[in-house]
Amino acid sequence: MEQSSEKAMVSRRGLLKSVAAGGGALAAGSLGVHAMGNMENLPPNVADWSKILGEGVDARPYGTPSEHEKDVVRRHVRWLTASTESSINFTPLHDLEGIITPNGLCFERHHAGAAEVNPHDYRLMINGLVDKPLIFTLEDIKRFPRTNRIFFLECSANSGMEWRGAQLNGCQFTQGMIHCVEYTGVPLKLILEEAGLKPNAKWLMPEGGDAAGMNRSLPIHKALDDCLVAFKMNGEALRPEHGYPVRLVVPGWEGSMWVKWLRRIEVGDMPWHTREESSKYTDLMENGKSRRFTWVMDCKSVITNPSPQSPITHGKGHTVLSGLAWSGHGTIDRVDITLDGGKNWRTARIDGPSLPKALHRFYYDFEWDGSPLLMQSRAIDSSGYVQPTKNELRAVRGINSTYHNNGIQTWHVMKNGEIENVEIS
Amino acid sequence: MLKFPRLAIAPIACALWAVPADAGKLNLGREAKPVEVRAWDIDVRPDGQGLPDGKGTVSQGDALFQERCSACHGAFGEGIDRWPVLAGGRNSLKSERPEKTIGSYWPYLSTAYDYIYRAMPYGDAQSLTHDETYAILAYLLHMNDLVGKKFELNKSNFTSIRLPNEKNFIDDPRPDMPGRNMATICMTNCKSDVKITRRAAIIDVTPTDEKNPSASID
């Protein structure tokens, strides 16, 4: 296993070297780089697509990306989990721009596969410490006043494989358990008020309709603050893998609380300590103590491009560095960039909307002189919190805490433009 | 004289339109019948709320476990391949490789009842009876050396069973990064020397797509 990985690495390097040296069309094609192209389509010639008719309307009633983008897909790590039904895959962050993730590229995390729910048979039950237990149909939920909000969703295990050291080569795998979409839904507060909360209502237990019956304990203050019961993402119905027809939205908090295929919410006076908030999603410290109810996703950032899956192929000269920053505590105030491993920092330009608990896009343009770089990004959120280094996290939490690794990522850019995941002194 | 009432009514109507959320109950949904709530309300809490009537012994649980659970979890809860290990691991939490099992890590027995009844066996959820769930739990407790082989678990003795790691759970103490704030951030000449200390290229476990070697990961 180790040997074949090593081999794959070597062959990847070989390809990159030949590209950097202005190598053949085969190598360029393998990398998805169109350095050479087809001379017949290039000036002074006129390309085929400029002469003949293209596909008519309705050729693809539900549009799909260009065939040249077929490698831009979610990917999973086979050895990470026992089966694909209780597993996770990763958003291809290195190929995306802006702050909105396309629905088909939003990472998936299931505990018992993606339930296929018939919307006509969908029901949401509210029971427990309420004046009147209620059952809603999907149509009932769509008759509540609606709101549209953009939020990131990050799994608390994002970057969890990196606690013991740099491991995976690509931000899709090191930071890709995140997506950010616009949700259309109903404030959870309105649905709870419809049932009427008893005075001793302190906790909720949202429960999924999948075969895991995914359940978590949610404190009432969060539920009444900004949680949504959502039925659309990016304008269209939720995808089955994201909870069709209805999911919970818990802004800024770890993804496992955003219960999908939401079938029931029980209201109670104390937490349930379910499996997914005790045996899992708790953070084991060096002294044997475990932190529980670690809900908020702290401030974090990553340079998405260039990165190991998107090497610098253009050689020296003007280079665009693109990245993402986010915080479960609010907006991003600032992102700093270093190219020399933290000796000197420059402030990046945040571009596009700056919304609380949403992804932020940042850019830093620079002239690359072709020498090796150690690139990092460091985000600061609206609470004044500064993204820590991985070693600062390890000093406090050890290496067995699995979750909530928001440490600074280092990419080593080599002379040939290839990039690897490293850690530095 | 007639103008006053008209002016007074208009702003009230506007206010109601602008804030439907405060307009009171919307009369949406229908009341859930007790039989419906009973059927769907399957959760169990550490204080015993939600525990159904029922009972099961270690030996009944052993037989059930071998039939329904051992294909993934192994005959003694040791875990096959990457499926979860359910027994052992005591005193491993401070070690290099902690083993988190029901006996070594889980804080409450109710968590195991709640999870097994709602989600196990994997791919055949909610197929166990309450007696079967009690029995499988009794066997799991026995495999973790927490009860003897004659033990019967039931609704009345359930909350008297405490798991060893309960006291080691603490609430979230974050923020926990000392000295990281805007005032102390260095921007220039922050380090004199930088060395690469770890590289993913050396312990490269990056997934590759054998079927499509030209995939973007390569």
XYZ file of C-alpha atoms in Angstrom:
643
model
C 0.000 0.000 0.000
C 2.694 2.391 1.085
C 4.820 1.405 -1.882
C 2.097 1.893 -4.470
C 1.301 5.307 -2.996
C 4.955 6.181 -3.229
C 4.928 5.081 -6.843
C 1.878 7.204 -7.632
C 3.621 10.150 -6.042
C 6.723 9.615 -8.123
C 4.778 9.375 -11.352
C 2.856 12.532 -10.451
C 6.124 14.295 -9.904
C 7.407 13.012 -13.231
C 4.399 14.463 -14.986
C 4.754 17.790 -13.257
C 8.395 17.990 -14.134
C 7.724 17.395 -17.808
C 4.998 20.070 -17.756
C 7.279 22.539 -16.060
C 9.910 21.862 -18.703
C 7.341 22.615 -21.411
C 6.822 18.879 -21.916
C 4.593 16.897 -24.252
C 0.851 16.999 -24.901
C 0.345 13.682 -23.078
C 1.603 15.039 -19.799
C -0.347 18.273 -20.207
C -3.537 16.347 -20.975
C -3.096 14.130 -17.937
C -3.003 17.182 -15.709
C -6.037 18.747 -17.334
C -3.813 21.623 -18.426
C -4.398 22.961 -21.905
C -0.961 24.340 -22.476
C -0.677 22.834 -25.938
C -4.269 22.540 -27.208
C -5.268 21.783 -30.785
C -3.541 24.120 -33.251
C -6.541 23.912 -35.593
C -8.674 25.724 -33.023
C -6.122 28.454 -32.389
C -5.574 31.736 -34.234
C -5.216 32.356 -37.106
C -7.446 29.282 -37.601
C -11.148 29.319 -36.716
C -12.350 26.693 -34.231
C -15.022 24.103 -35.109
C -17.388 25.453 -32.500
C -17.406 28.747 -34.345
C -18.664 27.063 -37.526
C -21.240 24.428 -36.611
C -24.441 24.394 -34.589
C -24.226 23.418 -30.969
C -26.773 21.476 -28.907
C -30.331 22.806 -28.919
C -32.280 23.871 -25.852
C -33.525 20.980 -23.712
C -30.628 18.766 -24.817
C -29.913 18.716 -21.073
C -33.154 19.615 -19.241
C -31.186 19.719 -16.012
C -27.889 21.342 -16.955
C -24.582 19.662 -16.300
C -21.038 21.072 -16.331
C -18.846 21.032 -19.433
C -17.284 17.635 -20.155
C -13.938 19.361 -19.661
C -14.844 19.796 -15.976
C -15.551 16.109 -15.316
C -12.765 15.842 -12.771
C -14.336 18.512 -10.576
C -16.175 16.119 -8.274
C -16.521 15.129 -4.636
C -14.042 12.451 -3.631
C -13.727 10.221 -0.591
C -10.837 8.483 1.117
C -11.447 4.766 0.986
C -9.385 3.751 3.997
C -11.056 6.287 6.258
C -14.291 4.396 6.945
C -15.666 0.858 6.905
C -18.415 1.475 4.346
C -19.574 4.250 2.023
C -22.974 4.435 3.743
C -21.393 5.582 6.975
C -18.738 7.807 5.511
C -17.790 11.217 4.214
C -16.517 12.735 1.013
C -14.920 16.076 0.281
C -15.769 19.266 -1.593
C -13.245 20.056 -4.398
C -12.314 23.426 -2.910
C -9.267 23.792 -5.180
C -11.505 24.044 -8.261
C -14.123 26.436 -6.852
C -14.351 30.218 -6.593
C -16.581 32.724 -4.811
C -18.395 31.777 -1.607
C -21.284 29.607 -2.858
C -20.763 25.858 -3.295
C -22.695 24.253 -6.177
C -25.195 21.729 -4.778
C -23.699 18.747 -6.599
C -20.262 19.468 -5.127
C -21.302 19.978 -1.484
C -19.562 17.267 0.543
C -21.688 14.399 1.889
C -21.668 12.867 5.338
C -24.058 10.030 6.098
C -24.361 7.736 9.090
C -26.605 5.200 7.349
C -26.648 6.302 3.711
C -28.750 9.021 2.079
C -32.424 8.384 2.830
C -34.785 8.611 -0.153
C -37.833 10.338 1.313
C -41.100 10.665 -0.599
C -42.165 14.297 -0.005
C -45.847 13.298 0.115
C -45.108 10.937 3.002
C -42.828 13.370 4.791
C -43.919 14.343 8.327
C -42.251 16.449 11.020
C -43.348 15.746 14.597
C -42.834 18.170 17.513
C -43.340 16.544 20.922
C -42.151 16.668 24.514
C -42.390 19.834 26.619
C -44.878 21.643 24.364
C -48.448 22.803 24.896
C -49.642 20.710 21.980
C -47.618 18.035 20.102
C -47.899 18.728 16.378
C -47.334 17.001 13.050
C -46.497 19.022 9.949
C -46.543 18.040 6.299
C -44.040 19.553 3.871
C -46.821 21.827 2.608
C -47.467 23.010 6.186
C -43.792 23.926 6.584
C -43.867 25.886 3.326
C -46.776 27.989 4.657
C -44.665 29.492 7.461
C -42.989 32.868 6.744
C -39.734 32.194 4.895
C -36.243 33.566 5.034
C -33.110 33.208 2.869
C -29.699 33.001 4.523
C -26.193 32.014 3.407
C -24.223 29.843 5.844
C -21.207 27.562 5.780
C -21.546 24.020 7.096
C -18.311 22.436 8.328
C -17.919 18.949 9.750
C -16.039 19.171 13.042
C -13.785 16.353 11.753
C -12.563 18.626 8.941
C -8.718 18.494 9.004
C -9.045 15.773 11.661
C -6.602 13.510 9.815
C -3.887 16.167 10.201
C -3.629 16.176 14.032
C -0.613 13.862 13.993
C 1.093 15.697 11.150
C 0.737 16.569 7.477
C -0.944 13.611 5.847
C -3.104 14.282 2.771
C -1.944 16.153 -0.317
C -4.785 18.426 -1.340
C -7.105 20.936 0.295
C -10.047 18.880 -0.964
C -8.949 16.264 1.571
C -7.437 18.467 4.269
C -10.146 21.175 4.411
C -12.938 19.889 2.113
C -15.530 18.868 4.709
C -17.196 22.239 4.209
C -19.713 23.881 1.921
C -21.607 27.146 1.842
C -25.018 27.593 0.244
C -28.061 29.844 0.443
C -30.859 28.186 2.401
C -34.541 28.921 2.100
C -36.454 27.903 5.161
C -38.488 28.772 8.214
C -37.026 30.070 11.488
C -37.146 27.114 13.899
C -38.504 29.562 16.479
C -41.766 29.936 14.532
C -42.331 26.179 14.361
C -41.641 25.793 18.078
C -43.986 28.681 18.895
C -46.715 26.982 16.901
C -46.510 24.042 19.334
C -45.963 26.330 22.338
C -42.873 25.796 24.533
C -43.403 24.899 28.214
C -41.505 27.106 30.713
C -39.028 24.295 31.525
C -38.108 23.723 27.854
C -34.301 23.967 27.814
C -33.103 21.510 25.156
C -34.268 20.111 21.845
C -33.504 16.759 20.290
C -33.733 17.005 16.500
C -33.884 13.537 14.928
C -33.285 12.445 11.337
C -35.515 10.172 9.290
C -32.587 8.106 8.008
C -31.738 4.597 9.205
C -29.313 6.106 11.744
C -32.131 8.157 13.273
C -29.394 10.764 13.677
C -30.082 12.674 16.904
C -28.335 15.491 18.739
C -29.110 17.724 21.722
C -29.533 21.397 20.826
C -29.789 24.063 23.553
C -32.942 26.168 23.347
C -31.070 29.487 23.150
C -29.487 28.470 19.850
C -32.754 27.086 18.499
C -34.546 30.371 19.176
C -31.628 32.465 17.896
C -30.806 31.647 14.277
C -31.664 28.017 13.444
C -33.723 27.306 10.335
C -35.850 24.439 9.124
C -34.741 24.529 5.477
C -36.232 22.998 2.341
C -34.210 24.695 -0.418
C -30.504 25.144 -1.047
C -29.234 27.545 -3.706
C -32.805 28.032 -4.854
C -33.714 24.409 -5.575
C -34.959 21.569 -3.414
C -32.395 20.081 -1.038
C -30.543 17.190 -2.635
C -31.318 13.753 -1.122
C -27.744 13.582 0.198
C -28.296 16.877 2.011
C -31.566 15.929 3.677
C -34.372 16.165 1.110
C -37.002 17.323 1.739
C -36.173 19.095 5.047
C -33.028 19.643 7.125
C -32.050 21.648 10.160
C -29.656 24.595 9.735
C -27.558 25.404 12.824
C -25.403 28.369 11.721
C -21.742 28.374 12.775
C -22.055 25.065 14.639
C -20.615 21.671 13.719
C -22.211 19.931 10.759
C -23.465 16.853 12.626
C -26.050 19.046 14.381
C -27.631 20.059 11.059
C -29.918 17.012 11.141
C -30.982 15.887 7.671
C -34.311 14.275 6.662
C -35.641 15.927 9.838
C -38.509 13.768 11.172
C -38.952 14.825 14.768
C -37.974 17.442 17.335
C -38.446 16.531 20.977
C -38.413 19.305 23.550
C -36.869 18.489 26.940
C -35.313 19.938 30.084
C -31.843 18.318 29.827
C -29.528 16.986 27.111
C -29.804 13.420 25.802
C -26.064 12.621 25.484
C -26.676 10.751 22.244
C -24.031 8.614 20.536
C -23.065 11.468 18.207
C -22.339 13.791 21.139
C -20.632 11.344 23.496
C -18.845 8.429 21.805
C -18.298 10.643 18.724
C -17.913 14.409 18.291
C -16.271 14.775 21.699
C -12.668 15.959 21.901
C -10.235 13.767 23.875
C -7.463 15.720 25.595
C -4.003 14.465 26.598
C -5.035 14.140 30.259
C -7.820 11.708 29.391
C -10.611 14.278 29.829
C -13.015 14.773 26.938
C -14.663 17.999 25.926
C -18.324 17.606 25.097
C -20.831 19.913 23.400
C -18.017 21.512 21.395
C -20.476 23.112 19.032
C -18.936 26.249 17.532
C -16.629 26.031 14.532
C -13.734 28.367 15.258
C -12.151 30.769 12.781
C -10.198 29.043 9.999
C -8.801 29.661 6.522
C -6.981 27.863 3.711
C -5.345 28.786 0.427
C -7.412 26.775 -2.063
C -5.460 27.639 -5.193
C -2.569 27.153 -5.787
C -2.556 23.973 -3.701
C -1.360 20.366 -4.162
C -4.198 19.453 -6.550
C -3.813 22.765 -8.420
C -0.076 23.316 -8.920
C 1.373 26.450 -10.522
C 1.658 25.486 -14.200
C 2.320 28.915 -15.726
C 5.832 29.348 -14.390
C 7.200 32.628 -13.048
C 5.228 35.849 -13.165
C 1.915 37.249 -12.026
C 0.150 34.721 -9.802
C -3.312 34.770 -8.253
C -3.584 33.232 -4.808
C -7.199 32.411 -3.892
C -8.546 31.159 -0.585
C -11.407 30.752 1.848
C -11.896 31.950 5.415
C -14.784 31.451 7.814
C -15.837 31.636 11.467
C -18.730 30.249 13.454
C -18.539 33.368 15.604
C -19.347 35.910 12.889
C -17.648 37.537 9.919
C -13.984 37.548 8.876
C -12.241 40.837 9.631
C -8.932 40.121 7.968
C -6.823 37.437 6.306
C -3.026 37.619 6.282
C -0.818 35.761 3.807
C 2.808 34.684 4.109
C 4.902 33.268 1.273
C 8.063 32.745 3.353
C 6.779 30.457 6.089
C 5.670 33.180 8.488
C 8.649 35.527 8.439
C 6.613 38.277 6.790
C 2.881 38.721 6.355
C 0.713 40.778 4.008
C -2.994 41.399 4.283
C -5.102 39.719 1.609
C -8.072 41.321 -0.181
C -11.471 39.963 0.865
C -13.684 39.953 -2.220
C -17.443 39.490 -2.445
C -20.032 39.361 0.333
C -18.891 39.322 3.969
C -21.717 37.587 5.829
C -21.720 36.172 9.370
C -21.112 32.420 9.557
C -20.545 32.242 5.796
C -17.473 31.553 3.691
C -15.372 34.574 2.725
C -13.259 34.631 -0.447
C -9.843 36.246 -0.308
C -7.177 36.970 -2.911
C -3.518 37.878 -2.867
C -1.842 38.693 -6.191
C 1.933 38.467 -6.401
C 4.860 38.113 -8.774
C 6.304 34.628 -8.407
C 10.050 34.582 -9.077
C 10.134 30.811 -9.407
C 11.776 30.162 -6.053
C 10.279 27.788 -3.472
C 7.527 29.218 -1.258
C 6.000 28.290 2.073
C 2.478 29.693 1.789
C 0.077 30.135 4.698
C -3.115 32.060 5.375
C -4.175 33.318 8.813
C -7.716 34.537 9.425
C -8.996 36.895 12.121
C -12.714 36.993 12.846
C -15.058 39.732 14.073
C -14.610 38.570 17.683
C -10.852 39.299 17.433
C -9.925 35.593 17.474
C -6.785 34.800 15.466
C -6.505 31.436 13.698
C -3.847 29.431 15.596
C -1.020 27.305 14.247
C -1.344 23.526 14.393
C 1.416 23.385 17.009
C -0.390 25.925 19.193
C -3.472 23.689 19.043
C -1.424 20.575 19.850
C 0.226 22.304 22.818
C -3.186 22.767 24.438
C -5.124 19.749 23.146
C -2.597 17.027 22.277
C -3.029 14.929 19.133
C -6.001 12.704 19.965
C -8.802 15.259 19.950
C -9.842 14.321 16.369
C -12.242 17.240 15.961
C -11.984 21.035 15.628
C -8.591 21.294 13.953
C -8.643 24.900 12.708
C -4.859 25.241 12.509
C -2.965 27.197 9.859
C -2.252 25.168 6.695
C 1.177 25.306 5.021
C 1.699 24.594 1.321
C 5.242 24.131 0.036
C 5.550 25.407 -3.537
C 8.551 23.838 -5.272
C 10.548 25.339 -8.128
C 8.634 23.306 -10.710
C 5.288 24.587 -9.420
C 4.366 21.363 -7.682
C 2.893 21.843 -4.210
C 2.936 19.619 -1.144
C 1.280 19.666 2.269
C 3.958 20.330 4.912
C 4.395 21.591 8.439
C 7.140 24.036 9.385
C 9.101 25.150 12.423
C -64.094 63.717 11.920
C -63.914 60.582 9.755
C -60.255 61.109 8.881
C -58.919 60.221 12.313
C -60.113 56.600 12.526
C -58.865 55.922 8.984
C -55.381 57.175 9.768
C -55.278 55.213 12.978
C -56.200 51.932 11.312
C -53.697 52.129 8.458
C -50.479 51.941 10.523
C -51.742 48.964 12.519
C -52.468 47.030 9.324
C -48.991 47.843 8.041
C -47.357 46.642 11.218
C -49.133 43.305 10.979
C -48.007 42.859 7.395
C -44.415 43.720 8.188
C -43.957 41.312 11.087
C -45.960 38.154 10.442
C -43.691 36.339 12.883
C -45.262 38.244 15.755
C -48.792 37.734 14.523
C -49.362 34.781 16.848
C -50.109 31.200 15.989
C -50.644 30.420 12.342
C -52.800 27.329 12.821
C -50.467 25.180 10.766
C -50.015 21.446 11.249
C -52.287 19.162 13.248
C -52.187 17.740 16.732
C -50.109 14.553 17.019
C -52.146 11.668 18.448
C -50.746 9.902 21.545
C -50.387 6.662 19.566
C -48.310 8.477 16.941
C -46.051 10.116 19.524
C -45.560 6.794 21.361
C -44.519 5.052 18.135
C -41.962 7.673 17.096
C -40.688 8.776 20.519
C -37.884 6.196 20.896
C -35.160 8.234 22.583
C -33.701 7.314 25.984
C -31.946 9.728 28.364
C -29.305 9.098 31.061
C -31.931 9.676 33.795
C -33.983 6.816 32.358
C -36.628 8.929 30.639
C -37.837 6.998 27.616
C -36.781 3.543 28.854
C -39.401 0.977 27.835
C -40.490 -2.058 29.859
C -38.293 -5.031 29.123
C -35.397 -7.237 30.206
C -32.624 -9.428 28.865
C -29.756 -11.553 30.176
C -26.087 -11.820 29.232
C -26.552 -15.279 27.710
C -29.596 -14.207 25.684
C -27.559 -11.214 24.535
C -24.603 -13.419 23.587
C -26.780 -15.512 21.268
C -28.379 -12.422 19.728
C -25.045 -10.648 19.355
C -23.489 -13.569 17.467
C -26.462 -13.644 15.111
C -27.138 -9.954 14.559
C -23.936 -8.028 15.394
C -20.778 -10.169 15.213
C -20.372 -9.999 11.406
C -19.135 -6.425 11.836
C -18.253 -6.110 15.517
C -16.669 -9.575 15.986
C -17.730 -12.314 18.412
C -16.348 -10.413 21.413
C -16.920 -6.861 20.210
C -13.340 -6.621 18.969
C -14.417 -5.081 15.622
C -13.825 -6.562 12.143
C -11.828 -4.421 9.684
C -12.715 -0.798 10.415
C -16.052 -1.501 12.127
C -16.316 -0.135 15.664
C -14.668 -1.931 18.573
C -17.215 -2.276 21.398
C -15.235 -3.820 24.251
C -11.874 -3.375 25.940
C -9.656 -0.306 25.727
C -9.788 0.480 29.459
C -6.977 2.817 30.543
C -6.064 3.560 26.922
C -7.392 7.122 26.719
C -4.086 8.778 27.658
C -2.058 6.505 25.384
C -0.743 7.106 21.879
C -3.652 5.124 20.382
C -6.800 5.481 22.496
C -9.422 2.732 22.103
C -12.861 4.282 22.577
C -15.377 1.574 23.511
C -18.592 1.454 25.519
C -16.527 0.327 28.504
C -13.570 2.663 28.076
C -15.135 5.855 26.722
C -18.925 6.116 26.555
C -20.294 8.166 29.489
C -23.813 6.727 29.752
C -25.433 3.342 29.200
C -28.606 5.075 27.964
C -26.625 6.274 24.932
C -26.008 2.674 23.911
C -29.678 1.750 24.389
C -30.832 4.778 22.415
C -28.373 4.137 19.579
C -28.766 0.352 19.283
C -32.554 0.502 19.284
C -32.747 3.327 16.707
C -29.861 2.460 14.378
C -28.679 -1.146 14.774
C -28.190 -3.651 13.253
C -26.595 -1.547 10.529
C -28.908 -1.693 7.527
C -31.797 -3.197 9.513
C -32.612 -0.384 11.918
C -35.485 -0.582 14.425
C -35.800 -4.338 13.946
C -34.798 -5.290 17.509
C -37.425 -5.682 20.230
C -36.946 -3.926 23.546
C -36.136 -7.243 25.270
C -33.528 -7.975 22.600
C -32.001 -4.518 23.076
C -31.754 -5.049 26.863
C -30.164 -8.464 26.260
C -27.563 -7.200 23.776
C -26.684 -4.395 26.189
C -26.294 -6.914 29.029
C -23.857 -8.869 26.852
C -21.940 -5.672 25.965
C -21.646 -4.815 29.669
C -20.374 -8.330 30.349
C -17.775 -8.145 27.554
C -16.558 -4.921 29.143
C -16.171 -6.686 32.518
C -18.836 -4.476 34.081
C -21.338 -7.253 35.042
C -21.174 -10.995 35.729
C -22.303 -13.668 33.276
C -25.608 -14.297 35.104
C -26.624 -10.626 34.932
C -30.046 -9.512 33.712
C -30.536 -5.901 32.572
C -34.032 -4.466 32.898
C -35.885 -1.192 33.200
C -35.602 -1.058 36.995
C -31.866 -1.717 37.391
C -30.836 0.220 34.263
C -29.965 3.596 35.828
C -27.972 1.942 38.624
C -25.348 0.889 36.061
C -22.715 3.623 35.680
C -20.007 3.539 33.024
C -16.403 4.069 34.195
C -15.593 7.105 32.021
C -18.632 9.245 32.943
C -16.660 11.596 35.177
C -14.097 12.408 32.496
C -16.381 14.504 30.309
C -16.099 18.268 30.664
C -17.912 21.169 29.047
C -16.329 23.102 26.175
C -13.684 25.496 27.598
C -12.939 27.310 24.334
C -11.531 29.844 23.548
C -8.402 27.988 24.666
C -5.615 29.577 22.596
C -3.636 31.818 24.949
C -1.995 34.955 23.570
C -3.577 34.828 20.143
C -5.139 38.203 19.550
C -4.852 41.018 17.057
C -2.685 43.194 19.304
C 0.108 40.616 19.435
C 0.214 39.564 15.775
C 3.589 40.012 14.150
C 3.649 41.152 10.488
C 7.347 41.623 9.575
C 10.568 39.824 10.504
C 8.614 37.452 12.720
C 11.065 34.534 12.428
C 14.698 34.221 11.486
C 14.702 30.657 10.291
C 12.052 28.312 8.933
C 12.443 24.585 8.388
C 10.047 21.985 7.014
C 9.359 19.582 9.888
C 6.757 17.242 8.378
C 5.660 16.474 4.843
C 2.642 14.633 3.498
C 4.851 13.471 0.616
C 6.783 11.209 2.977
C 3.818 9.548 4.655
C 1.771 9.976 1.520
C -1.675 8.504 2.026
C -3.367 10.722 -0.505
C -6.111 8.759 -2.247
C -5.547 7.955 -5.888
C -8.199 6.921 -8.383
C -7.018 3.663 -9.941
C -9.855 3.603 -12.451
C -9.045 7.020 -13.807
C -5.371 7.838 -13.395
C -5.825 11.203 -15.134
C -8.142 12.418 -12.384
C -7.304 15.839 -10.976
C -5.865 14.425 -7.747
C -2.990 13.049 -9.761
